[in-house]
Amino acid sequence: MRAARLIKMVLLLQSRPSMTAAELARELEVSERTVTRDAQALSEAGVPVYADRGRIGGYRLVGGYRTRLTGLARGEAEALFLSGVPGALREMGLEDAASAARLKVSAALSPSLRDAPRTAAQRFHLDAPNWFHEPETPGLLPAVADAVWDDRRVTARYRRDGGEVERELEPYGLVLKAGVWYLCARVAGQGSFRVYRIDRFTAVEAGAERFERAEDFDLPAFWGERAEQFARSILRAEVVVRLSAEGARRLPYAVDAVAAREALARAGEPEGGGWVTVTLPVESEEVAHEQLAALGAEVEVLAPLTLRERFVAEAARLAELYGL
């Protein structure tokens, strides 16, 4: 424990011109007295740590000293590429590895580049969850993440259709989509890949056996294909609507964007006043009512009749509410 802290102290001092005892104590999560003892231990071990006294004093390394303890471990290097998603790192249990990796990189940089991590962090930030949605971290996510990193088969129990099933899985990759974690895995002994929501796992146990990853598996490509298939699979109904020019412009923002653009591309020439009639695939009549209502008077539902009647009834209720 102390050896790791001493190494971290050297790396911190190597990455900055100087640091006060208070700053080091905060970074190392120890007392200032412990910082003083650690600095003395480093000096006795031959590391040239020098303490400047006074109001603006602090600790620094002298003589251009540079440690060779900057090699990245595999886990640290892998975590570093995810460091733009701090929340995801915490949820997978990788925050400490990423922090150590960033510190080692900072220590290895030339003095003119040592502010690069700070300047980058002030310019780019990824906030993955949706608005108005408080994501809950699945309790089994760290265990699944460990198995993914280590290519270990897992025995998992999964809630499905009101019951539970047990599968032996080869966990290939994790995806964070709008605050929800998914596992892309292959059922052991089968060739097809599937997608599982992590929050539906009720038990996960990693075995001692490692699996051999398929060299041609491409996680981003696989996810993109499955996401498109899923989006298409839930569009099981159709509605026919007339849209004003403004309604046509806003349609991709109200319903599935791909389905909206394809429907508009198939539409005929606009009528007088710029209105156009389109046949639009939707998830259900209820969902279509909720989505198309956002377009207000820029859309008229022509079919099915039951959906048109929903809008007629809602318009009547609005007229009564506003005394029209």
C-alpha positions as a Markdown table, in Angstrom:
| # | Residue | x | y | z |
|---|---|---|---|---|
| 1 | Met | 0.0 | 0.0 | 0.0 |
| 2 | Arg | 2.7 | 2.5 | 1.0 |
| 3 | Ala | 4.9 | 1.5 | -1.9 |
| 4 | Ala | 2.1 | 2.3 | -4.4 |
| 5 | Arg | 1.6 | 5.6 | -2.6 |
| 6 | Leu | 5.3 | 6.5 | -2.8 |
| 7 | Ile | 5.3 | 5.7 | -6.6 |
| 8 | Lys | 2.2 | 7.9 | -7.1 |
| 9 | Met | 3.9 | 10.7 | -5.1 |
| 10 | Val | 6.9 | 10.6 | -7.4 |
| 11 | Leu | 4.7 | 10.6 | -10.5 |
| 12 | Leu | 2.7 | 13.6 | -9.2 |
| 13 | Leu | 5.9 | 15.6 | -8.6 |
| 14 | Gln | 7.3 | 14.6 | -11.9 |
| 15 | Ser | 4.2 | 15.8 | -13.8 |
| 16 | Arg | 4.1 | 19.3 | -12.1 |
| 17 | Pro | 6.8 | 21.9 | -11.2 |
| 18 | Ser | 6.0 | 21.7 | -7.5 |
| 19 | Met | 3.2 | 20.7 | -5.1 |
| 20 | Thr | 2.3 | 21.8 | -1.6 |
| 21 | Ala | 1.9 | 19.3 | 1.2 |
| 22 | Ala | -1.8 | 20.1 | 1.2 |
| 23 | Glu | -2.1 | 19.4 | -2.5 |
| 24 | Leu | -0.2 | 16.1 | -2.2 |
| 25 | Ala | -2.2 | 15.1 | 0.8 |
| 26 | Arg | -5.4 | 15.7 | -1.1 |
| 27 | Glu | -4.2 | 13.7 | -4.1 |
| 28 | Leu | -2.9 | 10.8 | -2.1 |
| 29 | Glu | -5.8 | 10.9 | 0.4 |
| 30 | Val | -3.5 | 11.0 | 3.4 |
| 31 | Ser | -2.5 | 13.6 | 6.1 |
| 32 | Glu | 0.1 | 16.3 | 5.5 |
| 33 | Arg | 2.2 | 14.6 | 8.2 |
| 34 | Thr | 2.1 | 11.4 | 6.2 |
| 35 | Val | 3.3 | 13.4 | 3.1 |
| 36 | Thr | 6.2 | 14.7 | 5.1 |
| 37 | Arg | 7.2 | 11.2 | 6.2 |
| 38 | Asp | 6.8 | 9.8 | 2.6 |
| 39 | Ala | 9.0 | 12.6 | 1.2 |
| 40 | Gln | 11.7 | 11.8 | 3.7 |
| 41 | Ala | 11.5 | 8.1 | 2.8 |
| 42 | Leu | 11.9 | 8.9 | -0.8 |
| 43 | Ser | 14.9 | 11.1 | -0.1 |
| 44 | Glu | 16.5 | 8.4 | 1.9 |
| 45 | Ala | 15.9 | 6.0 | -1.0 |
| 46 | Gly | 17.8 | 8.3 | -3.4 |
| 47 | Val | 14.9 | 10.1 | -5.0 |
| 48 | Pro | 15.8 | 13.8 | -5.0 |
| 49 | Val | 12.7 | 15.3 | -3.4 |
| 50 | Tyr | 13.3 | 18.8 | -2.2 |
| 51 | Ala | 11.1 | 20.8 | 0.2 |
| 52 | Asp | 10.9 | 24.6 | -0.3 |
| 53 | Arg | 9.8 | 26.3 | 2.9 |
| 54 | Gly | 7.8 | 29.4 | 3.2 |
| 55 | Arg | 4.3 | 30.6 | 2.3 |
| 56 | Ile | 4.7 | 29.6 | -1.4 |
| 57 | Gly | 6.8 | 26.6 | -0.7 |
| 58 | Gly | 6.2 | 23.0 | -1.6 |
| 59 | Tyr | 7.8 | 19.8 | -2.8 |
| 60 | Arg | 9.6 | 19.3 | -6.1 |
| 61 | Leu | 12.0 | 17.0 | -7.8 |
| 62 | Val | 15.5 | 18.5 | -8.5 |
| 63 | Gly | 18.0 | 17.9 | -11.2 |
| 64 | Gly | 15.6 | 16.9 | -13.9 |
| 65 | Tyr | 14.9 | 13.6 | -12.2 |
| 66 | Arg | 12.6 | 11.3 | -14.1 |
| 67 | Thr | 11.4 | 7.9 | -12.9 |
| 68 | Arg | 11.1 | 5.0 | -15.3 |
| 69 | Leu | 8.0 | 3.8 | -13.5 |
| 70 | Thr | 5.7 | 5.1 | -16.2 |
| 71 | Gly | 5.0 | 2.0 | -18.2 |
| 72 | Leu | 1.2 | 1.4 | -18.6 |
| 73 | Ala | -0.2 | -1.9 | -17.4 |
| 74 | Arg | -2.6 | -3.5 | -19.8 |
| 75 | Gly | -5.7 | -2.7 | -17.7 |
| 76 | Glu | -4.6 | 0.9 | -17.3 |
| 77 | Ala | -4.0 | 1.3 | -21.0 |
| 78 | Glu | -7.4 | -0.1 | -21.9 |
| 79 | Ala | -9.2 | 2.0 | -19.3 |
| 80 | Leu | -7.4 | 5.1 | -20.5 |
| 81 | Phe | -9.3 | 4.9 | -23.8 |
| 82 | Leu | -12.5 | 5.2 | -21.8 |
| 83 | Ser | -11.5 | 8.1 | -19.7 |
| 84 | Gly | -13.8 | 10.4 | -21.5 |
| 85 | Val | -16.7 | 8.6 | -19.9 |
| 86 | Pro | -16.0 | 9.0 | -16.1 |
| 87 | Gly | -19.4 | 7.7 | -15.1 |
| 88 | Ala | -19.0 | 4.6 | -17.1 |
| 89 | Leu | -15.6 | 3.9 | -15.6 |
| 90 | Arg | -17.0 | 4.2 | -12.1 |
| 91 | Glu | -19.8 | 1.8 | -12.9 |
| 92 | Met | -17.5 | -0.8 | -14.3 |
| 93 | Gly | -15.0 | -0.5 | -11.4 |
| 94 | Leu | -12.3 | 0.9 | -13.6 |
| 95 | Glu | -11.9 | 4.5 | -12.2 |
| 96 | Asp | -8.7 | 3.7 | -10.2 |
| 97 | Ala | -7.1 | 2.1 | -13.2 |
| 98 | Ala | -7.9 | 5.1 | -15.4 |
| 99 | Ser | -6.7 | 7.5 | -12.8 |
| 100 | Ala | -3.3 | 5.7 | -12.6 |
| 101 | Ala | -3.0 | 5.6 | -16.4 |
| 102 | Arg | -3.7 | 9.3 | -16.8 |
| 103 | Leu | -1.1 | 10.1 | -14.1 |
| 104 | Lys | 1.5 | 7.9 | -15.8 |
| 105 | Val | 0.8 | 9.5 | -19.1 |
| 106 | Ser | 1.1 | 13.0 | -17.6 |
| 107 | Ala | 4.4 | 12.1 | -16.0 |
| 108 | Ala | 5.8 | 10.8 | -19.3 |
| 109 | Leu | 4.8 | 14.0 | -21.2 |
| 110 | Ser | 7.3 | 16.8 | -21.8 |
| 111 | Pro | 6.8 | 19.9 | -19.7 |
| 112 | Ser | 5.2 | 21.8 | -22.6 |
| 113 | Leu | 2.5 | 19.2 | -22.9 |
| 114 | Arg | 1.6 | 18.5 | -19.3 |
| 115 | Asp | -1.4 | 20.7 | -19.4 |
| 116 | Ala | -2.9 | 18.6 | -22.3 |
| 117 | Pro | -5.2 | 16.5 | -20.0 |
| 118 | Arg | -6.6 | 19.5 | -18.3 |
| 119 | Thr | -7.2 | 21.5 | -21.5 |
| 120 | Ala | -8.8 | 18.6 | -23.2 |
| 121 | Ala | -11.1 | 17.9 | -20.2 |
| 122 | Gln | -12.2 | 21.6 | -20.3 |
| 123 | Arg | -13.2 | 21.3 | -24.0 |
| 124 | Phe | -14.8 | 17.9 | -24.4 |
| 125 | His | -17.1 | 16.0 | -22.1 |
| 126 | Leu | -19.5 | 13.1 | -22.8 |
| 127 | Asp | -22.7 | 12.9 | -20.8 |
| 128 | Ala | -24.2 | 9.6 | -21.8 |
| 129 | Pro | -27.6 | 9.3 | -20.1 |
| 130 | Asn | -30.8 | 10.9 | -21.5 |
| 131 | Trp | -32.3 | 14.1 | -20.1 |
| 132 | Phe | -34.8 | 13.6 | -17.2 |
| 133 | His | -33.6 | 10.1 | -16.6 |
| 134 | Glu | -31.7 | 9.1 | -13.4 |
| 135 | Pro | -29.8 | 6.0 | -14.4 |
| 136 | Glu | -29.3 | 3.2 | -11.9 |
| 137 | Thr | -26.0 | 1.3 | -12.0 |
| 138 | Pro | -26.7 | -2.5 | -12.4 |
| 139 | Gly | -25.2 | -4.2 | -9.4 |
| 140 | Leu | -23.7 | -7.0 | -11.5 |
| 141 | Leu | -22.1 | -4.7 | -14.0 |
| 142 | Pro | -18.6 | -4.8 | -12.4 |
| 143 | Ala | -18.6 | -8.6 | -12.5 |
| 144 | Val | -19.7 | -8.6 | -16.1 |
| 145 | Ala | -17.1 | -6.0 | -17.0 |
| 146 | Asp | -14.4 | -8.1 | -15.4 |
| 147 | Ala | -15.4 | -11.1 | -17.4 |
| 148 | Val | -15.4 | -9.0 | -20.6 |
| 149 | Trp | -11.9 | -7.7 | -20.0 |
| 150 | Asp | -10.6 | -11.2 | -19.1 |
| 151 | Asp | -12.4 | -13.2 | -21.9 |
| 152 | Arg | -13.9 | -15.5 | -19.3 |
| 153 | Arg | -17.1 | -17.5 | -19.8 |
| 154 | Val | -19.9 | -16.7 | -17.3 |
| 155 | Thr | -22.9 | -18.6 | -16.1 |
| 156 | Ala | -25.7 | -16.0 | -16.0 |
| 157 | Arg | -29.4 | -16.0 | -15.0 |
| 158 | Tyr | -31.5 | -13.6 | -17.0 |
| 159 | Arg | -35.1 | -12.3 | -16.5 |
| 160 | Arg | -37.2 | -12.9 | -19.6 |
| 161 | Asp | -41.0 | -13.0 | -20.2 |
| 162 | Gly | -41.9 | -13.2 | -16.6 |
| 163 | Gly | -39.4 | -16.0 | -15.8 |
| 164 | Glu | -35.7 | -16.7 | -15.6 |
| 165 | Val | -33.4 | -18.6 | -17.9 |
| 166 | Glu | -29.8 | -19.7 | -17.4 |
| 167 | Arg | -27.2 | -19.4 | -20.1 |
| 168 | Glu | -23.5 | -20.0 | -20.4 |
| 169 | Leu | -22.2 | -16.9 | -22.2 |
| 170 | Glu | -19.1 | -15.7 | -23.8 |
| 171 | Pro | -19.1 | -12.0 | -23.0 |
| 172 | Tyr | -17.6 | -10.0 | -25.9 |
| 173 | Gly | -18.4 | -6.4 | -25.2 |
| 174 | Leu | -20.4 | -3.8 | -23.2 |
| 175 | Val | -22.4 | -1.0 | -24.7 |
| 176 | Leu | -23.8 | 2.1 | -22.8 |
| 177 | Lys | -26.8 | 3.4 | -24.7 |
| 178 | Ala | -28.8 | 6.3 | -23.3 |
| 179 | Gly | -27.8 | 5.4 | -19.7 |
| 180 | Val | -28.6 | 1.7 | -20.1 |
| 181 | Trp | -25.9 | -1.0 | -20.1 |
| 182 | Tyr | -26.0 | -3.9 | -22.6 |
| 183 | Leu | -23.9 | -7.0 | -23.0 |
| 184 | Cys | -23.1 | -8.3 | -26.5 |
| 185 | Ala | -22.4 | -12.0 | -26.0 |
| 186 | Arg | -22.4 | -15.4 | -27.7 |
| 187 | Val | -24.1 | -18.4 | -26.1 |
| 188 | Ala | -21.4 | -21.0 | -25.5 |
| 189 | Gly | -21.3 | -23.6 | -28.2 |
| 190 | Gln | -23.4 | -21.5 | -30.6 |
| 191 | Gly | -22.3 | -19.2 | -33.4 |
| 192 | Ser | -24.8 | -16.4 | -33.0 |
| 193 | Phe | -24.4 | -13.2 | -31.0 |
| 194 | Arg | -27.1 | -11.8 | -28.8 |
| 195 | Val | -27.7 | -8.6 | -26.8 |
| 196 | Tyr | -28.7 | -8.7 | -23.1 |
| 197 | Arg | -29.7 | -5.8 | -20.8 |
| 198 | Ile | -27.4 | -5.9 | -17.8 |
| 199 | Asp | -30.1 | -4.8 | -15.4 |
| 200 | Arg | -32.0 | -8.0 | -16.2 |
| 201 | Phe | -29.3 | -10.3 | -15.0 |
| 202 | Thr | -30.1 | -11.8 | -11.6 |
| 203 | Ala | -26.9 | -13.7 | -11.2 |
| 204 | Val | -23.5 | -13.8 | -12.9 |
| 205 | Glu | -20.7 | -16.2 | -12.1 |
| 206 | Ala | -17.4 | -16.1 | -14.0 |
| 207 | Gly | -15.7 | -19.5 | -14.5 |
| 208 | Ala | -12.1 | -20.3 | -14.8 |
| 209 | Glu | -12.3 | -21.1 | -18.5 |
| 210 | Arg | -11.4 | -18.4 | -21.0 |
| 211 | Phe | -12.9 | -18.4 | -24.5 |
| 212 | Glu | -11.1 | -17.6 | -27.7 |
| 213 | Arg | -12.5 | -14.4 | -29.2 |
| 214 | Ala | -13.6 | -14.4 | -32.9 |
| 215 | Glu | -11.0 | -12.3 | -34.6 |
| 216 | Asp | -13.6 | -10.8 | -37.0 |
| 217 | Phe | -16.0 | -9.6 | -34.3 |
| 218 | Asp | -16.4 | -5.8 | -34.5 |
| 219 | Leu | -18.3 | -4.5 | -31.6 |
| 220 | Pro | -19.3 | -1.1 | -33.0 |
| 221 | Ala | -20.4 | -2.6 | -36.3 |
| 222 | Phe | -22.3 | -5.4 | -34.5 |
| 223 | Trp | -24.1 | -2.9 | -32.3 |
| 224 | Gly | -25.0 | -0.6 | -35.1 |
| 225 | Glu | -26.5 | -3.4 | -37.1 |
| 226 | Arg | -28.5 | -4.8 | -34.1 |
| 227 | Ala | -29.7 | -1.3 | -33.1 |
| 228 | Glu | -31.0 | -0.7 | -36.6 |
| 229 | Gln | -32.7 | -4.1 | -36.7 |
| 230 | Phe | -34.3 | -3.4 | -33.3 |
| 231 | Ala | -35.6 | 0.0 | -34.4 |
| 232 | Arg | -37.1 | -1.6 | -37.5 |
| 233 | Ser | -38.6 | -4.5 | -35.6 |
| 234 | Ile | -40.7 | -2.4 | -33.3 |
| 235 | Leu | -42.3 | -0.5 | -36.2 |
| 236 | Arg | -45.1 | -3.0 | -36.7 |
| 237 | Ala | -48.0 | -0.6 | -37.7 |
| 238 | Glu | -48.6 | 2.0 | -40.4 |
| 239 | Val | -50.4 | 5.3 | -40.5 |
| 240 | Val | -51.2 | 7.6 | -43.4 |
| 241 | Val | -50.8 | 11.4 | -42.7 |
| 242 | Arg | -50.8 | 14.7 | -44.5 |
| 243 | Leu | -48.0 | 17.0 | -43.5 |
| 244 | Ser | -47.5 | 20.7 | -44.1 |
| 245 | Ala | -44.0 | 21.8 | -45.2 |
| 246 | Glu | -43.3 | 22.6 | -41.6 |
| 247 | Gly | -44.7 | 19.3 | -40.5 |
| 248 | Ala | -42.5 | 17.4 | -43.0 |
| 249 | Arg | -39.5 | 19.3 | -41.7 |
| 250 | Arg | -40.3 | 18.4 | -38.1 |
| 251 | Leu | -41.4 | 14.8 | -38.6 |
| 252 | Pro | -37.9 | 13.3 | -38.2 |
| 253 | Tyr | -37.7 | 14.9 | -34.7 |
| 254 | Ala | -41.1 | 13.5 | -33.6 |
| 255 | Val | -40.9 | 9.9 | -34.8 |
| 256 | Asp | -38.1 | 7.5 | -35.7 |
| 257 | Ala | -35.8 | 9.6 | -37.9 |
| 258 | Val | -34.8 | 6.9 | -40.4 |
| 259 | Ala | -38.5 | 5.8 | -40.9 |
| 260 | Ala | -39.6 | 9.4 | -41.3 |
| 261 | Arg | -36.9 | 10.3 | -43.9 |
| 262 | Glu | -37.7 | 7.1 | -45.9 |
| 263 | Ala | -41.4 | 7.8 | -45.8 |
| 264 | Leu | -40.9 | 11.4 | -47.0 |
| 265 | Ala | -38.6 | 10.1 | -49.8 |
| 266 | Arg | -41.4 | 7.7 | -51.0 |
| 267 | Ala | -44.1 | 10.5 | -50.9 |
| 268 | Gly | -45.4 | 12.0 | -54.1 |
| 269 | Glu | -45.3 | 15.6 | -55.2 |
| 270 | Pro | -46.6 | 18.2 | -52.6 |
| 271 | Glu | -50.2 | 19.3 | -53.0 |
| 272 | Gly | -51.3 | 22.9 | -53.1 |
| 273 | Gly | -50.0 | 24.8 | -50.1 |
| 274 | Gly | -47.0 | 22.4 | -49.8 |
| 275 | Trp | -48.9 | 19.6 | -48.1 |
| 276 | Val | -47.7 | 16.0 | -48.7 |
| 277 | Thr | -49.2 | 12.6 | -48.0 |
| 278 | Val | -47.0 | 9.9 | -46.5 |
| 279 | Thr | -47.4 | 6.4 | -45.2 |
| 280 | Leu | -45.4 | 6.1 | -42.0 |
| 281 | Pro | -44.3 | 3.0 | -40.1 |
| 282 | Val | -44.9 | 3.3 | -36.4 |
| 283 | Glu | -44.6 | 1.2 | -33.2 |
| 284 | Ser | -48.3 | 1.3 | -32.4 |
| 285 | Glu | -51.4 | 3.5 | -32.7 |
| 286 | Glu | -50.9 | 4.7 | -29.1 |
| 287 | Val | -47.3 | 5.6 | -29.7 |
| 288 | Ala | -48.2 | 7.3 | -33.0 |
| 289 | His | -50.8 | 9.4 | -31.3 |
| 290 | Glu | -48.3 | 10.6 | -28.7 |
| 291 | Gln | -45.6 | 11.3 | -31.2 |
| 292 | Leu | -47.7 | 13.0 | -33.9 |
| 293 | Ala | -49.5 | 15.2 | -31.4 |
| 294 | Ala | -46.2 | 17.1 | -31.0 |
| 295 | Leu | -46.7 | 18.4 | -34.6 |
| 296 | Gly | -50.0 | 20.1 | -33.7 |
| 297 | Ala | -51.8 | 21.5 | -36.7 |
| 298 | Glu | -48.9 | 20.7 | -39.0 |
| 299 | Val | -50.2 | 17.1 | -39.4 |
| 300 | Glu | -53.6 | 15.5 | -40.3 |
| 301 | Val | -54.1 | 11.8 | -39.7 |
| 302 | Leu | -56.0 | 10.1 | -42.6 |
| 303 | Ala | -55.7 | 6.5 | -41.6 |
| 304 | Pro | -56.4 | 4.4 | -39.7 |
| 305 | Leu | -59.8 | 5.7 | -38.8 |
| 306 | Thr | -59.4 | 4.9 | -35.1 |
| 307 | Leu | -56.3 | 7.1 | -34.8 |
| 308 | Arg | -58.0 | 9.9 | -36.7 |
| 309 | Glu | -60.9 | 9.6 | -34.2 |
| 310 | Arg | -58.4 | 9.9 | -31.3 |
| 311 | Phe | -57.2 | 13.3 | -32.7 |
| 312 | Val | -60.8 | 14.4 | -33.3 |
| 313 | Ala | -61.7 | 13.6 | -29.7 |
| 314 | Glu | -58.6 | 15.3 | -28.4 |
| 315 | Ala | -59.3 | 18.4 | -30.5 |
| 316 | Ala | -62.8 | 18.6 | -29.1 |
| 317 | Arg | -61.5 | 18.3 | -25.5 |
| 318 | Leu | -59.0 | 21.1 | -26.2 |
| 319 | Ala | -61.7 | 23.3 | -27.7 |
| 320 | Glu | -63.9 | 22.8 | -24.6 |
| 321 | Leu | -61.0 | 23.4 | -22.3 |
| 322 | Tyr | -60.2 | 26.7 | -23.9 |
| 323 | Gly | -63.8 | 27.7 | -24.3 |
| 324 | Leu | -63.8 | 27.8 | -28.1 |
